[in-house]
XYZ file of C-alpha atoms in Angstrom:
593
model
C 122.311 20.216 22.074
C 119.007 21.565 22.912
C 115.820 20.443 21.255
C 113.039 22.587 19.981
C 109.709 21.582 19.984
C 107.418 22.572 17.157
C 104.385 24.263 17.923
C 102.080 22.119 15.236
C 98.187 23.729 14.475
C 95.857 20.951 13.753
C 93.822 22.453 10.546
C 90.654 21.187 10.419
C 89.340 20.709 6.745
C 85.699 21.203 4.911
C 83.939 22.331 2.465
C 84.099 26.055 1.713
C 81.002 28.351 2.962
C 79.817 30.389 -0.479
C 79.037 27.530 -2.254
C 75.993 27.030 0.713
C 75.109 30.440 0.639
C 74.960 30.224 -3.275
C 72.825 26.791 -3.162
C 70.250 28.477 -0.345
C 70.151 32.236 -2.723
C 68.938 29.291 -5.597
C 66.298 27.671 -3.241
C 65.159 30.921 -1.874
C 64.782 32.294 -5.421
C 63.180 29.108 -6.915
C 60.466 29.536 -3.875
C 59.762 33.025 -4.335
C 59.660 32.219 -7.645
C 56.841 29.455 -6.869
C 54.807 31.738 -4.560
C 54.617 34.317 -6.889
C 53.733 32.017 -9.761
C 51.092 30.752 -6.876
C 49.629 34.178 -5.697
C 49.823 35.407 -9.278
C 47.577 32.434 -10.924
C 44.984 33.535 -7.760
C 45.134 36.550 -8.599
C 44.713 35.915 -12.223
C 41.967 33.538 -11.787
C 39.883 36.116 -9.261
C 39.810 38.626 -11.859
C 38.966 36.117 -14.868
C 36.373 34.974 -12.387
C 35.609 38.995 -11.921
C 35.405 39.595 -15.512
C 33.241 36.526 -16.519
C 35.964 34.566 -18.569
C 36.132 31.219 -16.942
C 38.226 28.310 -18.168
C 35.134 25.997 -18.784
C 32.915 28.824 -19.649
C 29.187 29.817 -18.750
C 26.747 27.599 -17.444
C 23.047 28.767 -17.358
C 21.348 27.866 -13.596
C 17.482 27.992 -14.182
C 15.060 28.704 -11.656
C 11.027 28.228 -11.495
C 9.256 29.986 -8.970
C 5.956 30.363 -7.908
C 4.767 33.828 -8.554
C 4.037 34.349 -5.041
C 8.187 35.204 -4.386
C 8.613 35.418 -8.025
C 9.517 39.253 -8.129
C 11.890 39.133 -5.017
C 13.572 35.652 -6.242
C 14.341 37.754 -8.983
C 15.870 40.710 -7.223
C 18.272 38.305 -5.107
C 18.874 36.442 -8.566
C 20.421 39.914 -9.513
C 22.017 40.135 -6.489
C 23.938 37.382 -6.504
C 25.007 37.772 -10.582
C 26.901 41.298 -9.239
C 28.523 38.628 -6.806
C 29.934 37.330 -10.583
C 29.439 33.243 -9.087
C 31.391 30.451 -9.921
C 31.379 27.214 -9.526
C 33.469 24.092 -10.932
C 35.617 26.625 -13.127
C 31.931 27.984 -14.707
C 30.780 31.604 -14.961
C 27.307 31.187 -13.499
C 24.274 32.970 -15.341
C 21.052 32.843 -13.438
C 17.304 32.825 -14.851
C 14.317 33.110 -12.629
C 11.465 32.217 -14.195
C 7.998 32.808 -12.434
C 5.339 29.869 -13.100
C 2.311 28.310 -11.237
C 3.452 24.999 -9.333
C 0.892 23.034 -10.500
C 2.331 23.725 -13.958
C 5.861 22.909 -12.960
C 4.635 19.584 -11.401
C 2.873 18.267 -14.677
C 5.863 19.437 -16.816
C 8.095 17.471 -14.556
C 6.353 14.616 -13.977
C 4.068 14.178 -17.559
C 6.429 15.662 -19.650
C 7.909 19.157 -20.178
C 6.260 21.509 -23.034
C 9.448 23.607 -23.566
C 7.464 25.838 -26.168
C 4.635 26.580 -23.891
C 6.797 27.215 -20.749
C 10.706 27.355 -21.690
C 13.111 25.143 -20.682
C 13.282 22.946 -17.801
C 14.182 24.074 -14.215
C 17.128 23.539 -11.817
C 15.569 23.876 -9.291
C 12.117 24.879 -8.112
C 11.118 27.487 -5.150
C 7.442 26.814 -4.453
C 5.315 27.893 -1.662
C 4.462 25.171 0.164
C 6.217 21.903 1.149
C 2.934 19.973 -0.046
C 4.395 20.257 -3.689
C 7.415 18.590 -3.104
C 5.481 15.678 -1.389
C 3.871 15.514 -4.702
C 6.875 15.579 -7.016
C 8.251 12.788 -4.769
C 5.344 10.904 -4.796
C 4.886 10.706 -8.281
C 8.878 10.725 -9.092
C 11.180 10.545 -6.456
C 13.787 10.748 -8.485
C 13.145 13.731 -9.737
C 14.433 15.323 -5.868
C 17.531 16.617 -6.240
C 18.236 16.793 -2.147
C 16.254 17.546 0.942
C 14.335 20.716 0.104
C 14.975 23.416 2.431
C 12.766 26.896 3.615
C 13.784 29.961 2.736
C 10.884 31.975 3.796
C 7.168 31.520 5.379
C 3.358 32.958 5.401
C 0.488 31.871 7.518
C -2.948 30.987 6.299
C -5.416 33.706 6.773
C -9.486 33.710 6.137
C -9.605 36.536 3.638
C -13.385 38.324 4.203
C -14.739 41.592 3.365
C -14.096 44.145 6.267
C -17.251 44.384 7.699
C -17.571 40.311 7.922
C -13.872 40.302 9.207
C -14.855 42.560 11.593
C -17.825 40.789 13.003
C -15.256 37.876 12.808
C -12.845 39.156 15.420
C -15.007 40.948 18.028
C -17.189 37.634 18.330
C -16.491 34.773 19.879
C -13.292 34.211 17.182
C -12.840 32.018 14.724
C -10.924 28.321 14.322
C -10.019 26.129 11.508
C -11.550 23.278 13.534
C -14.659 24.873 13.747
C -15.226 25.138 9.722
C -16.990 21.937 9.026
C -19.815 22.973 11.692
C -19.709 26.642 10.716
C -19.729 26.010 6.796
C -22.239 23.377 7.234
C -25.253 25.817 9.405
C -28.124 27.457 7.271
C -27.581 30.661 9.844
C -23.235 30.413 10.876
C -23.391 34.175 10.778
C -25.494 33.927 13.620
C -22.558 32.892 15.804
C -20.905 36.426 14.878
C -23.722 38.236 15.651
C -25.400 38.615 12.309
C -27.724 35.903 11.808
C -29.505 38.014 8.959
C -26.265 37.351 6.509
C -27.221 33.797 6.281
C -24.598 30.968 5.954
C -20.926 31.784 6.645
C -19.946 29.672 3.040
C -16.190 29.195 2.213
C -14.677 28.774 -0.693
C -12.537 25.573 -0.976
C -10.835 25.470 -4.110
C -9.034 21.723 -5.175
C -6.398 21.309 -2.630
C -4.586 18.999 -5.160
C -3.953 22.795 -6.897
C -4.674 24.890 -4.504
C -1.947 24.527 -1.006
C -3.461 27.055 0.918
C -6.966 24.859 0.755
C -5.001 21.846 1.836
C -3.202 23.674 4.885
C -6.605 24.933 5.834
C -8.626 21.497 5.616
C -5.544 20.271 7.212
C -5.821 22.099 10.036
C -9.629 21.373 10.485
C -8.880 17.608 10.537
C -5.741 18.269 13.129
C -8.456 18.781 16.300
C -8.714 14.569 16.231
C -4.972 14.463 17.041
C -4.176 13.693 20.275
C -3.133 17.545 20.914
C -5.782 18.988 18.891
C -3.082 20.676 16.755
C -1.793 17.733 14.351
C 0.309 16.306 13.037
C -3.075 14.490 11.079
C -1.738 10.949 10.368
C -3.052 8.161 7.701
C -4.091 6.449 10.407
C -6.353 9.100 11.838
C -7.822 9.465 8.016
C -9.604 5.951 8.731
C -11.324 6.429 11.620
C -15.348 7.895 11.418
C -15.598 10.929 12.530
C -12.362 12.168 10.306
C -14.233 10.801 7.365
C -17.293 12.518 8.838
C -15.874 15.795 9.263
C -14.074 15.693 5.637
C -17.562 14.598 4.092
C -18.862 17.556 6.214
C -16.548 20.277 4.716
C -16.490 18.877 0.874
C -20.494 19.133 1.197
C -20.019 22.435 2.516
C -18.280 24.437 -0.488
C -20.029 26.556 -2.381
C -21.809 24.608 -5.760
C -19.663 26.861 -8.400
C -16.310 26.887 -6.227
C -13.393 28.823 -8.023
C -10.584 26.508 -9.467
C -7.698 28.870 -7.620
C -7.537 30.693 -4.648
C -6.489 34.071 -6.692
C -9.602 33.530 -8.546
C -11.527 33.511 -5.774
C -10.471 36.451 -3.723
C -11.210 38.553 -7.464
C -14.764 37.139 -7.403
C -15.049 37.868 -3.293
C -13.705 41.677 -4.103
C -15.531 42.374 -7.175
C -18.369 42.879 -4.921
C -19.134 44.006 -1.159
C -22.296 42.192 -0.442
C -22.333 39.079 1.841
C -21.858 36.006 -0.123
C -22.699 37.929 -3.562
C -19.669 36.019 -5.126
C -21.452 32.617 -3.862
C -19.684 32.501 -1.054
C -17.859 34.601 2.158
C -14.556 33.786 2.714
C -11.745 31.896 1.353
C -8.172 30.322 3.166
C -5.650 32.347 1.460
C -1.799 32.564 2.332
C -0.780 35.628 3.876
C 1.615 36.946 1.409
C -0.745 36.680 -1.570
C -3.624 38.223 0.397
C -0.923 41.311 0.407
C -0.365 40.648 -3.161
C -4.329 40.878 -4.087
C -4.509 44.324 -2.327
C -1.874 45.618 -3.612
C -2.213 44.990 -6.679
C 1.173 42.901 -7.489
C -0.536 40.261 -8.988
C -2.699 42.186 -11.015
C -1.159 45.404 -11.800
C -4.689 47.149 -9.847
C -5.377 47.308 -6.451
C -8.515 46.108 -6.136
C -10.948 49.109 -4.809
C -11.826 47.735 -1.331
C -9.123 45.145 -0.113
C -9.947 42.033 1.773
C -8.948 41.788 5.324
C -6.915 38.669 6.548
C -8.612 36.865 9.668
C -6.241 35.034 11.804
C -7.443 31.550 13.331
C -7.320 31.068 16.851
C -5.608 27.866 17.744
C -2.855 26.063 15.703
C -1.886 28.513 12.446
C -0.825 26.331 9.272
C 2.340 28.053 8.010
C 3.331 27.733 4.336
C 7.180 27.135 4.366
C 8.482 28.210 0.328
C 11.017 25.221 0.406
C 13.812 25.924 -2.558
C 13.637 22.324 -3.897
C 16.635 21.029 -5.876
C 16.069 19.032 -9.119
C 17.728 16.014 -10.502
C 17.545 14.828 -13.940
C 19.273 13.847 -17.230
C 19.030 18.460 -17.835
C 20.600 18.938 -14.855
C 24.728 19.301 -14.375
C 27.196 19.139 -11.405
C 27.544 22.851 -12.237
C 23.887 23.335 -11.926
C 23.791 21.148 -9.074
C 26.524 23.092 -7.221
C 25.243 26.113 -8.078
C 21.576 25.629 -6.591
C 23.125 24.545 -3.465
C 25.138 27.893 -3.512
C 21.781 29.929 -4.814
C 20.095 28.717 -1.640
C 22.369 29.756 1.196
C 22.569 33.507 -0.630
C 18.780 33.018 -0.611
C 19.439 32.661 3.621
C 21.956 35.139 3.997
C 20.105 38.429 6.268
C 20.404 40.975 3.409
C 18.507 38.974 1.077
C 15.801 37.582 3.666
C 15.070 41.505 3.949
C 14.220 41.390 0.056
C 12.410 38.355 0.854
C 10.709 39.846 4.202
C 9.745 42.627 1.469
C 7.431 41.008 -0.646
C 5.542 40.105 1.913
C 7.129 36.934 3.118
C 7.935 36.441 7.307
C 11.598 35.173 7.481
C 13.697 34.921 10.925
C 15.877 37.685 9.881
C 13.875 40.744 10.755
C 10.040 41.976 11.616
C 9.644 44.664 9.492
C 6.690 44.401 6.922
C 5.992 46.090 4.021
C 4.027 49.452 3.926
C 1.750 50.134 3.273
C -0.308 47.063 3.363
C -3.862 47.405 3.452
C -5.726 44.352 4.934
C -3.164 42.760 6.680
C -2.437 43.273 10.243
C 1.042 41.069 10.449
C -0.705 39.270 13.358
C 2.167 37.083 15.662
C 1.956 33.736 15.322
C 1.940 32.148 18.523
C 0.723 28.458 17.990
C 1.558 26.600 14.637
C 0.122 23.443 13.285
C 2.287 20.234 13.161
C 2.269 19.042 9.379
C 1.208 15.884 8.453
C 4.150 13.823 6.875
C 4.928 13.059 2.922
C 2.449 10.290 2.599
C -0.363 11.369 4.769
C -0.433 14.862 2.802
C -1.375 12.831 -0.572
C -3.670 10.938 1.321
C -6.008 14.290 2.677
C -6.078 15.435 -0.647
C -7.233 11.799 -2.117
C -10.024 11.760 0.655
C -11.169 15.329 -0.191
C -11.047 14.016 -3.820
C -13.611 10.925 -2.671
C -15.880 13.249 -0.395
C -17.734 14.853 -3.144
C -19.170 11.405 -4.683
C -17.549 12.623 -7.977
C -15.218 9.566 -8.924
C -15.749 6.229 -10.359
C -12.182 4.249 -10.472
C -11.461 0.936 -11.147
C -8.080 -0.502 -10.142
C -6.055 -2.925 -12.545
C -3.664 -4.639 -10.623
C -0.654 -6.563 -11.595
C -0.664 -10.120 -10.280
C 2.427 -11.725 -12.593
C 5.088 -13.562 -10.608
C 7.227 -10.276 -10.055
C 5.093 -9.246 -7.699
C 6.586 -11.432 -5.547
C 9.994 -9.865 -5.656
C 11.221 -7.398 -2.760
C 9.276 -4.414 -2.196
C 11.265 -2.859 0.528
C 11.493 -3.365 4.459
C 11.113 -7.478 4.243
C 8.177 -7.328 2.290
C 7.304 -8.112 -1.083
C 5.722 -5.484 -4.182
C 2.454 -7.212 -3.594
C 2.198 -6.961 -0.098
C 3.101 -3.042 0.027
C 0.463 -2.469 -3.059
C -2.617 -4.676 -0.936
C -1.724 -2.431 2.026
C -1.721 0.814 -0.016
C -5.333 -0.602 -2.051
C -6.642 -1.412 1.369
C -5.703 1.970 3.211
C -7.448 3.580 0.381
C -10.538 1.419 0.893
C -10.692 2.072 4.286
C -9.755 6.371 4.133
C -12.717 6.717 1.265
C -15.421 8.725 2.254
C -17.504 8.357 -1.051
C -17.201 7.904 -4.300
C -17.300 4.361 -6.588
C -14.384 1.709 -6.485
C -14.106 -1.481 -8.570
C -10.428 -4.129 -8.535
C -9.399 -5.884 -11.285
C -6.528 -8.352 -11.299
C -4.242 -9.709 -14.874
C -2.012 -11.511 -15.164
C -2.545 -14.771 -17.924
C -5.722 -17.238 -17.851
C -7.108 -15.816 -15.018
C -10.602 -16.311 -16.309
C -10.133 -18.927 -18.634
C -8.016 -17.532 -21.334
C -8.469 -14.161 -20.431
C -5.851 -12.559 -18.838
C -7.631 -10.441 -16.213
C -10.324 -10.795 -13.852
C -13.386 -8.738 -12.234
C -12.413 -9.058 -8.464
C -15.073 -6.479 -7.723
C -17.406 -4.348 -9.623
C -17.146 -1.032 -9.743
C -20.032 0.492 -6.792
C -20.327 2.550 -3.858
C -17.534 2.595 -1.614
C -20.118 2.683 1.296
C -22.018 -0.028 0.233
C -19.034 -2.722 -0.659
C -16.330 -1.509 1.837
C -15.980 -5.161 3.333
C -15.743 -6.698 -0.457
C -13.210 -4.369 -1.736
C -11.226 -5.148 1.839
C -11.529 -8.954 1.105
C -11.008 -8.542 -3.070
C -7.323 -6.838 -1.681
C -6.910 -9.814 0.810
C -6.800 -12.696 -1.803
C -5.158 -11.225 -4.493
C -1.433 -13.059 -5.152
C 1.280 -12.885 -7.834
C 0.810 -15.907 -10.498
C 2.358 -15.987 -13.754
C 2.511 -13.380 -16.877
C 2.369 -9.848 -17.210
C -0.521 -9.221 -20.504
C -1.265 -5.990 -19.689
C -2.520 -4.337 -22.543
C -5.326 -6.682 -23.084
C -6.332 -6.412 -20.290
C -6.287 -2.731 -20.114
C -8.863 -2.744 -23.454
C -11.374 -5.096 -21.636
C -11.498 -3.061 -18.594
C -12.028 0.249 -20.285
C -14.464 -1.386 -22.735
C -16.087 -2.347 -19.498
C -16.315 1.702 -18.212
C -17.420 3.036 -21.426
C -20.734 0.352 -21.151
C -20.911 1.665 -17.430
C -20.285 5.339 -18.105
C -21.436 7.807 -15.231
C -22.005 10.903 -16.468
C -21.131 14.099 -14.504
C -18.353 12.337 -12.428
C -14.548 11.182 -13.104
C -14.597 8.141 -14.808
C -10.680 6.784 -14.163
C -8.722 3.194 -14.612
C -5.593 3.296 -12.647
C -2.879 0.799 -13.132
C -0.470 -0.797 -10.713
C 1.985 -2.917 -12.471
C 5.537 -3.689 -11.955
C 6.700 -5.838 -15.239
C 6.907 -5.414 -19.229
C 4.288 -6.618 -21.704
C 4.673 -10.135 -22.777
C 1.886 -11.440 -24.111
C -1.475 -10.707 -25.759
C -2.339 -6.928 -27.596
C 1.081 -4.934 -28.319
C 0.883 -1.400 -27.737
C 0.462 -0.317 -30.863
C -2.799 -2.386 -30.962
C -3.709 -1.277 -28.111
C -3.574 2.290 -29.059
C -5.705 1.411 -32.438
C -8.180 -0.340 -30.514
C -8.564 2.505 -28.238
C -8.948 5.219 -30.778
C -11.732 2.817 -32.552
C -13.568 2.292 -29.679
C -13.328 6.086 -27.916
C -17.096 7.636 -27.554
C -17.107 11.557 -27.792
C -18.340 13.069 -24.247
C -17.348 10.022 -22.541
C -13.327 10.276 -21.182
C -11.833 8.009 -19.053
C -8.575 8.400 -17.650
C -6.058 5.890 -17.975
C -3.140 6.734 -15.039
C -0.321 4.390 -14.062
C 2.074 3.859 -11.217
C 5.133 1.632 -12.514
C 6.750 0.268 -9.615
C 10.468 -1.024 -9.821
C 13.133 -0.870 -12.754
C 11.511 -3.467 -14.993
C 7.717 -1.667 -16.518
C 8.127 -0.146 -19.855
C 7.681 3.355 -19.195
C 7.446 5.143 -22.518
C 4.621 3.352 -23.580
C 2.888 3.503 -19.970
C 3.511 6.939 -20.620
C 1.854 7.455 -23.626
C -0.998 5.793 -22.860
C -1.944 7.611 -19.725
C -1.075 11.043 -21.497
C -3.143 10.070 -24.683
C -6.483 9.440 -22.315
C -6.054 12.426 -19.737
C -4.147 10.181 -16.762
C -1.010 10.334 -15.366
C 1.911 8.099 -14.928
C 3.830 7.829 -11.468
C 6.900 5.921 -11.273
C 8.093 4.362 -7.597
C 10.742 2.360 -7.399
C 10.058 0.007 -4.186
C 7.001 -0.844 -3.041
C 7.064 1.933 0.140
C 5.872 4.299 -2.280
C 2.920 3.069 -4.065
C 0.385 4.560 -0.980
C 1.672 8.264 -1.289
C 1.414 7.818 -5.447
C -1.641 6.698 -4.973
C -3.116 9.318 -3.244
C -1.183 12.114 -5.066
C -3.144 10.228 -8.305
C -6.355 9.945 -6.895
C -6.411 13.383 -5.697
C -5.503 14.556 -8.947
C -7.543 16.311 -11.307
C-alpha cells in the first residue's frame, strides 16, 4: 500500500493590516489637526497684533526728550507705531514728550509736578551722558539699565563770522587754551585783532548747561597725562587744576546767561564784538544748527553764528536713551524701552536722526542747507571723565566763584559704623568724600558740624569747625574730617534748628547760604519733625534763604520727612544706598543751583 505524504503550509498568523492604516489616518488627522490649530492661533494673533486688539490690552510707553532730538524722536516714535509693537501680549502706544533735562532731573529726583509737566517718563533720551551721572548720583535707583547712545554732536565755539573767521586763519584755537585766552585784557590780539579787546566767553552753569561742562572739561583734560583726559578726581586736587578752574570761573562775563540757547540769542541779536557782554559761547553742534535755522525758535535768526572747531581733543555729546525704573514703570514699559532703543539704532531711523542735525555711524550726509556749520571731521576726541569725577568738575566750578557758604551736618550715631561697601564702614566712605571735597575746593566758605546725642553737653551736635574760607582753614577742615567717629543717637532735627539758627546770625549776603546733611539713621530723640517745621517757619527772615539739602545713605533714614524739609527751604534730597556713593552726591549737590 503506498503512502502519500501531505504537502502541509505552515500559516503564519497576525493581526490584520487596515486596522494600522486606520490608527495612523487618526494620528495623521489629529496632527494636522494640531498644526493647523497651531499656524491658525499665529495667524490669528499676528493680525490681532496688526489690528491693535491685544489680549492684555494697551499699554502707554512715555518718553522725555530733550528738545535738541525732540522733533526727530518723534518722527521715529511714529515710525515704529506703523510697526503696530507689542510686547508681553500689550498693544504698545508711544508718547514723546520734548522737555529740558534739567527739568526732568528735578521732577525725578525732588518730586514730579504732573500738572506742570505731564506724567512721568519711561525713559529719558537726553543729550549728554553728564545727566545720567546726575540722576545716578542723586538716585541710583532711579536707572533703569546701562544707558546707551543713539546719536552724537561735538562742541563747537559759536562766534559771529567775522570773529570766527579771524579764529581759523590765526594761529587756531584750543579748549586748553581758554583759561589764558579768557583771562587777557587784549586775547583778540592773538587772532590778529588786538583792537576788539578781550576774547570773553560765555560760561553758563555747567550743573544746567552740558555743553559748558564738556567745554571746561576739556580745558582741564591738558593736565592728564595725554593732554586729552580722561580728567580724574584725583587730578581736581592738585594746584594748578584748581588754578586753571579759578582762572576760567573769574573769566566769564559778570551778567553770564543762565542757558546756552539764551546766550547764542543775546550773541546774535547783535553783530558788534562783545556787544552782548561777551564773544563766544561752547555750544553743541546740533543746536548751533538749530539756532540758525530757526527750529528752536520758529525764526532764523538774521545773521547765523558760525561753529569754530577746537584743535586738539573734541568733547562729543553722546544723547544716551536712558531707561527708568520706578514704582510708574511696568515690565511692559520696561520691555518696550528696550525695544524703542534698538529701532532708535536701526540705519533707517539713524538717517532721521542724522537729519536733525545729529552725527550717527550710519551715514555722512548732513542736513541742507545749514548755514554756520561746516560738518568739520572729527579726528581727535576727548576721553570723558568717569560718573563721579563729572559731579566733582561741576562742584569745583560751583566753589571757584567765592559764591557759597555751606556748612556740613554730619551724622555721627552708632550706624555709622555699619558697612559702607568694599570693607569699609558709612563713616569712613563719608570722611573720604568730606575730605576730597576739602581738598578739590577752589574758594568759597566751609564749616562741619557733627550730632549725634550729648555731644556738647546735652546738646546733641557740635561746631567741629566754623564756617570760613576754604583757603584760609584747609588744614582744619582736613583734621575736623579726621576725628570725627560714630557714637550713640541719631537727634537730628535739633540739631538741624541750631545749625540753621547759627547761618541766619551769620548770613552772607549775595552768596549761597546752604546746610547739607549726611545722615544714615531715623530720628529718635529731641525736636519731632513737625516741631521742627514750626520752629523753622517762626524763625525764617525774609531775604535771607538757606538751603537745607540731604543725602540719606542706606535703607534706614526717614525719607519723606528728609524730603520735605529740603524741598520746603530750596535744597535737595539725594538718596545713596552704600557709602561708595556719597562723593558723586555730593558733588552733584554742591554743584547744584
Amino acid at each position: 500500500m503506498s503512502r502519500h505524504r501531505a504537502l502541509r503550509t505552515k500559516v503564519r498568523r497576525g493581526i490584520a493590516t487596515w486596522p494600522v492604516a486606520i490608527v495612523g489616518l487618526v494620528v495623521l488627522l489629529v496632527l494636522g489637526w494640531l498644526g493647523w490649530s497651531w499656524v491658525g492661533g499665529l495667524v490669528e494673533r499676528r493680525a490681532a497684533a496688526q489690528a491693535g486688539d491685544c489680549d492684555e490690552g494697551d499699554a502707554l510707553l512715555r518718553i522725555a526728550s530733550t528738545p535738541s532730538i525732540a522733533e526727530a524722536v518723534k518722527q521715529v516714535a511714529e515710525a515704529w507705531s506703523g510697526t503696530r509693537p507689542v510686547v508681553y501680549d500689550h498693544c504698545i502706544l508711544i508718547e514723546v514728550q520734548s522737555i529740558d533735562s534739567d527739568v526732568v532731573l528735578g521732577g525725578l529726583t525732588q518730586g514730579w509736578d504732573t500738572a506742570t509737566i505731564g506724567e512721568r517718563p519711561h525713559a529719558w533720551v537726553t543729550d549728554s551722558m553728564l545727566w545720567a551721572n546726575r540722576l545716578g548720583a542723586q538716585n541710583a535707583a532711579l536707572l533703569g539699565g546701562v544707558p546707551e547712545s543713539i546719536a552724537a554732536s561735538p562742541v563747537l565755539l559759536a562766534l559771529h563770522q567775522d570773529q570766527a573767521q579771524a579764529v581759523q586763519s590765526g594761529s587756531g584755537f584750543r579748549w586748553t587754551d581758554l583759561p589764558d585766552l579768557a583771562g587777557a585784557a587784549d586775547g583778540w590780539g592773538r587772532f590778529g585783532h588786538p583792537e576788539w579787546g578781550r576774547f570773553t566767553v560765555a560760561m553758563p552753569d555747567p550743573a544746567t548747561n552740558a555743553a559748558t561742562a564738556m567745554a571746561v572739561q576739556s580745558a582741564l583734560a591738558g593736565a592728564s597725562p595725554e593732554g586729552k583726559g580722561p580728567v580724574t578726581v584725583e587730578m581736581l586736587a592738585l594746584e594748578p587744576v584748581k588754578s586753571t578752574m579759578g582762572r576760567l570761573s573769574s573769566s566769564k562775563p559778570a551778567q553770564t546767561p543762565a542757558t546756552t540757547w539764551e546766550a547764542m540769542k543775546l550773541l546774535a541779536d547783535d553783530t558788534a564784538v562783545n556787544a552782548a557782554g561777551f564773544s563766544a559761547v561752547p555750544v553743541f553742534e546740533v543746536d548751533l544748527y538749530r539756532h540758525n535755522t530757526g527750529k528752536d525758535s520758529g525764526t532764523p535768526p538774521s545773521q547765523p553764528l558760525y561753529g569754530v572747531a577746537a584743535g586738539g581733543p573734541t568733547p562729543i555729546a553722546d544723547f544716551p536713551f536712558v531707561p527708568l525704573a520706578g514704582d510708574w514703570v511696568g515690565e511692559a514699559q520696561v520691555r518696550a524701552a528696550q525695544a524703542f532703543r534698538e529701532f532708535l539704532r536701526e540705519p533707517d531711523q539713524q538717517k532721521t536722526l542724522a537729519g536733525a542735525g545729529l552725527r550717527v555711524e550710519a551715514t555722512t550726509e548732513r542736513p541742507k542747507p545749514s548755514p554756520g556749520i561746516r560738518w568739520a571731521a572729527v579726528t581727535d576726541t576727548l576721553t570723558p571723565a568717569d560718573a563721579n569725577t563729572t559731579q566733582q568738575i561741576s562742584a569745583a566750578w560751583a566753589t571757584a566763584g567765592d559764591g557759597q557758604v555751606v556748612t556740613v551736618l554730619v551724622d555721627t550715631s552708632k550706624s555709622m559704623e555699619e558697612p559702607g561697601g568694599d570693607g569699609r564702614s558709612r563713616m569712613d566712605w563719608v570722611k573720604q568724600a568730606l575730605s576730597g571735597q576739602v581738598n578739590r575746593s577752589v574758594s568759597g566758605s566751609l564749616g562741619l558740624w557733627e550730632f549725634s546725642r550729648e555731644l556738647d553737653g546735652d546738646r546733641p551736635y557740635r561746631q567741629v569747625v566754623p564756617t570760613g574760607p576754604v583757603a584760609a582753614q584747609r588744614q582744619a577742615l582736613l583734621d575736623g574730617v579726621a576725628e570725627l567717629e560714630p557714637r550713640s543717637a541719631t537727634q537730628l532735627y535739633t540739631s538741624v534748628l541750631a545749625l540753621y539758627e547759627r547761618m541766619l546770625a551769620g548770613y552772607q549776603d549775595g552768596k549761597r547760604n546752604r546746610i547739607v546733611v549726611l545722615t544714615d539713621g531715623v530720628n529718635d530723640g529731641g525736636l519731632t519733625f513737625q516741631e521742627l517745621t514750626s520752629r523753622l517757619a517762626s524763625v525764617k527772615q525774609p531775604g535771607k534763604d538757606i538751603a537745607i539739602s540731604v543725602i540719606a545713605l542706606g535703607p534706614d533714614p526717614e525719607r519723606a520727612p528728609l524730603s520735605e524739609l529740603a524741598r520746603s527751604t530750596g535744597g535737595t534730597l539725594s538718596v545713596v544706598e552704600d557709602g561708595r556713593g556719597v562723593d558723586a552726591a555730593l558733588g552733584q549737590l554742591l554743584s547744584a543751583e
